[in-house]
Amino acid sequence: MVERIIVGRLNTNCYIYSRWKKECVIIDPGGDYEKIISHMVGKNLTPRGIILTHGHLDHVSALGKIIDYYVEQEIHLDIAAHEDDAIFFGSGAREIHEEAFQQMGIDGKALFQEMYKPIPDIDLFLEEGKSVFDCDLRVIHTPGHTKGSVCLYSEESDMLFSGDTLFFEGVGRTDLFGGDSQALFRSINEKLMPLPDRTRVFPGHGPLTTIERERGYNPYVQ
């Protein structure tokens, strides 16, 4: 089961992924924590943990509120992200996030003030090729959008959660802290395009797509 919840001012795709009857994992809770929690309660699902495809604020800003809610239910949730994006988490992360939004000018400063919530530390570091939270999602490290960007691939289900690495006929921006356009293109062409054509792609923003479509129509794919 995959369910998409569009959250936050930047319309981030938060995903609820489950291969179990009563449990799931939350991927990229970027805002609107009440909406995410309401969905979980309505479906009678308990999360095993939270996975972040990268550390940008529009993908992590609901973390603290979700963690707090489940603490009250006496449920501890681990936060899993790549070590190379650790700078976006914890007590020292505010300055990094604020700097990114400042590049957007006055509108960016106002948006930052509206969106920012304290970001907890990472509990588990995601590693290339390893599964996470005892499920079938395997980590593919895809630096470029950020140094620690990852995609999550299920070979069994022909699914890829691509974060902001790969979009429908597009890719994530590389002009923010840790961005590297050449690294992004290598990640996409060397690690994602070899996946089977039938692989369904669930991106961090925008509509779903497939590897076959992106190989044929995405201008950033060689």
GROMACS .gro file of C-alpha atoms in nm:
model
  222
    1MET     CA    1   0.000   0.000   0.000
    2VAL     CA    2   0.125   0.343  -0.094
    3GLU     CA    3  -0.073   0.653  -0.010
    4ARG     CA    4   0.031   1.005  -0.097
    5ILE     CA    5  -0.045   1.304   0.126
    6ILE     CA    6   0.042   1.643  -0.023
    7VAL     CA    7   0.169   1.862   0.260
    8GLY     CA    8   0.313   2.206   0.331
    9ARG     CA    9   0.337   2.532   0.139
   10LEU     CA   10   0.568   2.373  -0.119
   11ASN     CA   11   0.332   2.082  -0.193
   12THR     CA   12   0.562   1.803  -0.083
   13ASN     CA   13   0.458   1.443  -0.139
   14CYS     CA   14   0.458   1.261   0.194
   15TYR     CA   15   0.410   0.887   0.151
   16ILE     CA   16   0.266   0.624   0.379
   17TYR     CA   17   0.414   0.289   0.275
   18SER     CA   18   0.295  -0.041   0.418
   19ARG     CA   19   0.348  -0.409   0.352
   20TRP     CA   20   0.194  -0.505   0.684
   21LYS     CA   21  -0.160  -0.519   0.820
   22LYS     CA   22  -0.127  -0.259   1.095
   23GLU     CA   23   0.217  -0.101   1.046
   24CYS     CA   24   0.379   0.133   0.799
   25VAL     CA   25   0.669   0.371   0.744
   26ILE     CA   26   0.633   0.744   0.686
   27ILE     CA   27   0.844   0.895   0.407
   28ASP     CA   28   0.918   1.271   0.399
   29PRO     CA   29   0.672   1.431   0.644
   30GLY     CA   30   0.730   1.785   0.518
   31GLY     CA   31   0.442   1.968   0.689
   32ASP     CA   32   0.079   1.952   0.799
   33TYR     CA   33   0.149   1.707   1.080
   34GLU     CA   34  -0.219   1.703   1.179
   35LYS     CA   35  -0.313   1.576   0.831
   36ILE     CA   36  -0.049   1.300   0.847
   37ILE     CA   37  -0.146   1.188   1.197
   38SER     CA   38  -0.518   1.200   1.113
   39HIS     CA   39  -0.453   0.975   0.815
   40MET     CA   40  -0.259   0.728   1.028
   41VAL     CA   41  -0.529   0.717   1.295
   42GLY     CA   42  -0.806   0.683   1.035
   43LYS     CA   43  -0.630   0.385   0.877
   44ASN     CA   44  -0.545   0.236   1.220
   45LEU     CA   45  -0.177   0.226   1.125
   46THR     CA   46   0.122   0.248   1.357
   47PRO     CA   47   0.448   0.369   1.200
   48ARG     CA   48   0.765   0.163   1.240
   49GLY     CA   49   0.973   0.474   1.176
   50ILE     CA   50   1.025   0.777   0.954
   51ILE     CA   51   1.250   0.784   0.647
   52LEU     CA   52   1.382   1.106   0.492
   53THR     CA   53   1.498   1.112   0.131
   54HIS     CA   54   1.698   1.425   0.221
   55GLY     CA   55   1.713   1.700   0.480
   56HIS     CA   56   1.549   2.002   0.318
   57LEU     CA   57   1.290   2.177   0.534
   58ASP     CA   58   0.998   2.107   0.302
   59HIS     CA   59   1.057   1.734   0.360
   60VAL     CA   60   1.127   1.732   0.735
   61SER     CA   61   0.936   2.014   0.904
   62ALA     CA   62   0.662   1.792   1.055
   63LEU     CA   63   0.914   1.557   1.217
   64GLY     CA   64   0.913   1.705   1.566
   65LYS     CA   65   0.535   1.723   1.599
   66ILE     CA   66   0.490   1.366   1.476
   67ILE     CA   67   0.757   1.236   1.712
   68ASP     CA   68   0.593   1.423   2.002
   69TYR     CA   69   0.250   1.281   1.921
   70TYR     CA   70   0.372   0.922   1.926
   71VAL     CA   71   0.574   0.978   2.243
   72GLU     CA   72   0.242   1.060   2.408
   73GLN     CA   73   0.116   0.724   2.279
   74GLU     CA   74   0.427   0.560   2.431
   75ILE     CA   75   0.559   0.477   2.085
   76HIS     CA   76   0.921   0.562   1.998
   77LEU     CA   77   0.987   0.636   1.631
   78ASP     CA   78   1.338   0.635   1.487
   79ILE     CA   79   1.431   0.890   1.223
   80ALA     CA   80   1.635   0.751   0.934
   81ALA     CA   81   1.835   0.968   0.693
   82HIS     CA   82   2.174   0.962   0.524
   83GLU     CA   83   2.474   1.073   0.729
   84ASP     CA   84   2.581   1.321   0.460
   85ASP     CA   85   2.265   1.523   0.531
   86ALA     CA   86   2.312   1.527   0.910
   87ILE     CA   87   2.382   1.902   0.895
   88PHE     CA   88   2.010   1.960   0.828
   89PHE     CA   89   1.905   1.794   1.154
   90GLY     CA   90   1.936   1.874   1.523
   91SER     CA   91   1.983   2.192   1.723
   92GLY     CA   92   2.232   2.352   1.482
   93ALA     CA   93   2.023   2.309   1.168
   94ARG     CA   94   1.822   2.633   1.179
   95GLU     CA   95   2.097   2.847   1.026
   96ILE     CA   96   2.143   2.609   0.732
   97HIS     CA   97   1.771   2.603   0.653
   98GLU     CA   98   1.737   2.979   0.692
   99GLU     CA   99   2.027   3.040   0.453
  100ALA     CA  100   1.859   2.828   0.185
  101PHE     CA  101   1.537   3.028   0.208
  102GLN     CA  102   1.723   3.360   0.206
  103GLN     CA  103   1.826   3.287  -0.151
  104MET     CA  104   1.458   3.332  -0.240
  105GLY     CA  105   1.458   3.694  -0.120
  106ILE     CA  106   1.191   3.857   0.095
  107ASP     CA  107   0.932   3.592   0.009
  108GLY     CA  108   1.177   3.322   0.115
  109LYS     CA  109   1.238   3.482   0.454
  110ALA     CA  110   0.865   3.498   0.525
  111LEU     CA  111   0.818   3.140   0.408
  112PHE     CA  112   1.099   3.020   0.633
  113GLN     CA  113   0.944   3.185   0.938
  114GLU     CA  114   0.615   3.014   0.859
  115MET     CA  115   0.759   2.670   0.791
  116TYR     CA  116   1.044   2.628   1.035
  117LYS     CA  117   0.999   2.393   1.330
  118PRO     CA  118   1.288   2.249   1.538
  119ILE     CA  119   1.425   1.940   1.364
  120PRO     CA  120   1.518   1.634   1.575
  121ASP     CA  121   1.847   1.451   1.527
  122ILE     CA  122   1.885   1.146   1.304
  123ASP     CA  123   1.860   0.813   1.489
  124LEU     CA  124   1.961   0.576   1.208
  125PHE     CA  125   2.195   0.646   0.918
  126LEU     CA  126   2.082   0.508   0.584
  127GLU     CA  127   2.346   0.304   0.399
  128GLU     CA  128   2.380   0.222   0.031
  129GLY     CA  129   2.220  -0.112  -0.054
  130LYS     CA  130   2.079  -0.172   0.293
  131SER     CA  131   1.712  -0.212   0.381
  132VAL     CA  132   1.549   0.001   0.648
  133PHE     CA  133   1.297  -0.080   0.924
  134ASP     CA  134   1.288  -0.447   0.821
  135CYS     CA  135   1.100  -0.380   0.500
  136ASP     CA  136   1.174  -0.431   0.133
  137LEU     CA  137   1.290  -0.074   0.068
  138ARG     CA  138   1.658  -0.067  -0.027
  139VAL     CA  139   1.863   0.252  -0.004
  140ILE     CA  140   2.017   0.400  -0.320
  141HIS     CA  141   2.246   0.694  -0.236
  142THR     CA  142   2.186   0.958  -0.504
  143PRO     CA  143   2.388   1.272  -0.421
  144GLY     CA  144   2.324   1.585  -0.622
  145HIS     CA  145   2.016   1.762  -0.489
  146THR     CA  146   2.191   1.734  -0.153
  147LYS     CA  147   2.499   1.535  -0.056
  148GLY     CA  148   2.289   1.287   0.139
  149SER     CA  149   1.994   1.248  -0.096
  150VAL     CA  150   1.867   0.893  -0.127
  151CYS     CA  151   1.607   0.701  -0.321
  152LEU     CA  152   1.422   0.400  -0.178
  153TYR     CA  153   1.373   0.104  -0.411
  154SER     CA  154   1.156  -0.204  -0.381
  155GLU     CA  155   1.259  -0.458  -0.641
  156GLU     CA  156   0.977  -0.686  -0.532
  157SER     CA  157   0.710  -0.421  -0.587
  158ASP     CA  158   0.877  -0.235  -0.877
  159MET     CA  159   0.863   0.094  -0.689
  160LEU     CA  160   1.104   0.383  -0.634
  161PHE     CA  161   1.060   0.671  -0.392
  162SER     CA  162   1.285   0.927  -0.560
  163GLY     CA  163   1.265   1.227  -0.328
  164ASP     CA  164   1.389   1.538  -0.510
  165THR     CA  165   1.638   1.347  -0.723
  166LEU     CA  166   1.400   1.257  -1.007
  167PHE     CA  167   1.064   1.415  -1.098
  168PHE     CA  168   0.812   1.371  -1.376
  169GLU     CA  169   1.018   1.501  -1.671
  170GLY     CA  170   1.246   1.692  -1.437
  171VAL     CA  171   1.501   1.680  -1.156
  172GLY     CA  172   1.565   1.854  -0.826
  173ARG     CA  173   1.742   2.190  -0.809
  174THR     CA  174   2.113   2.201  -0.732
  175ASP     CA  175   2.167   2.568  -0.643
  176LEU     CA  176   2.115   2.523  -0.267
  177PHE     CA  177   2.361   2.413   0.003
  178GLY     CA  178   2.524   2.080  -0.091
  179GLY     CA  179   2.383   2.079  -0.443
  180ASP     CA  180   2.594   1.948  -0.731
  181SER     CA  181   2.446   1.926  -1.081
  182GLN     CA  182   2.710   1.687  -1.216
  183ALA     CA  183   2.665   1.454  -0.919
  184LEU     CA  184   2.286   1.465  -0.971
  185PHE     CA  185   2.314   1.369  -1.337
  186ARG     CA  186   2.551   1.082  -1.249
  187SER     CA  187   2.313   0.958  -0.981
  188ILE     CA  188   2.019   0.958  -1.219
  189ASN     CA  189   2.193   0.809  -1.519
  190GLU     CA  190   2.415   0.556  -1.340
  191LYS     CA  191   2.189   0.445  -1.054
  192LEU     CA  192   1.827   0.507  -1.152
  193MET     CA  193   1.807   0.462  -1.527
  194PRO     CA  194   1.936   0.100  -1.511
  195LEU     CA  195   1.625   0.007  -1.309
  196PRO     CA  196   1.352  -0.185  -1.497
  197ASP     CA  197   1.125   0.014  -1.729
  198ARG     CA  198   0.818  -0.091  -1.528
  199THR     CA  199   0.948   0.070  -1.207
  200ARG     CA  200   0.691   0.318  -1.076
  201VAL     CA  201   0.848   0.640  -0.950
  202PHE     CA  202   0.699   0.826  -0.652
  203PRO     CA  203   0.874   1.168  -0.646
  204GLY     CA  204   0.904   1.428  -0.373
  205HIS     CA  205   0.689   1.676  -0.566
  206GLY     CA  206   0.446   1.648  -0.855
  207PRO     CA  207   0.285   1.351  -1.029
  208LEU     CA  208   0.397   0.991  -1.036
  209THR     CA  209   0.592   0.857  -1.332
  210THR     CA  210   0.791   0.550  -1.444
  211ILE     CA  211   1.153   0.481  -1.527
  212GLU     CA  212   1.048   0.403  -1.884
  213ARG     CA  213   0.882   0.741  -1.928
  214GLU     CA  214   1.173   0.933  -1.778
  215ARG     CA  215   1.423   0.747  -1.994
  216GLY     CA  216   1.225   0.855  -2.299
  217TYR     CA  217   1.114   1.208  -2.213
  218ASN     CA  218   1.322   1.355  -1.930
  219PRO     CA  219   1.568   1.607  -2.082
  220TYR     CA  220   1.818   1.542  -1.801
  221VAL     CA  221   1.848   1.171  -1.880
  222GLN     CA  222   2.125   1.071  -2.119
   0.00000   0.00000   0.00000
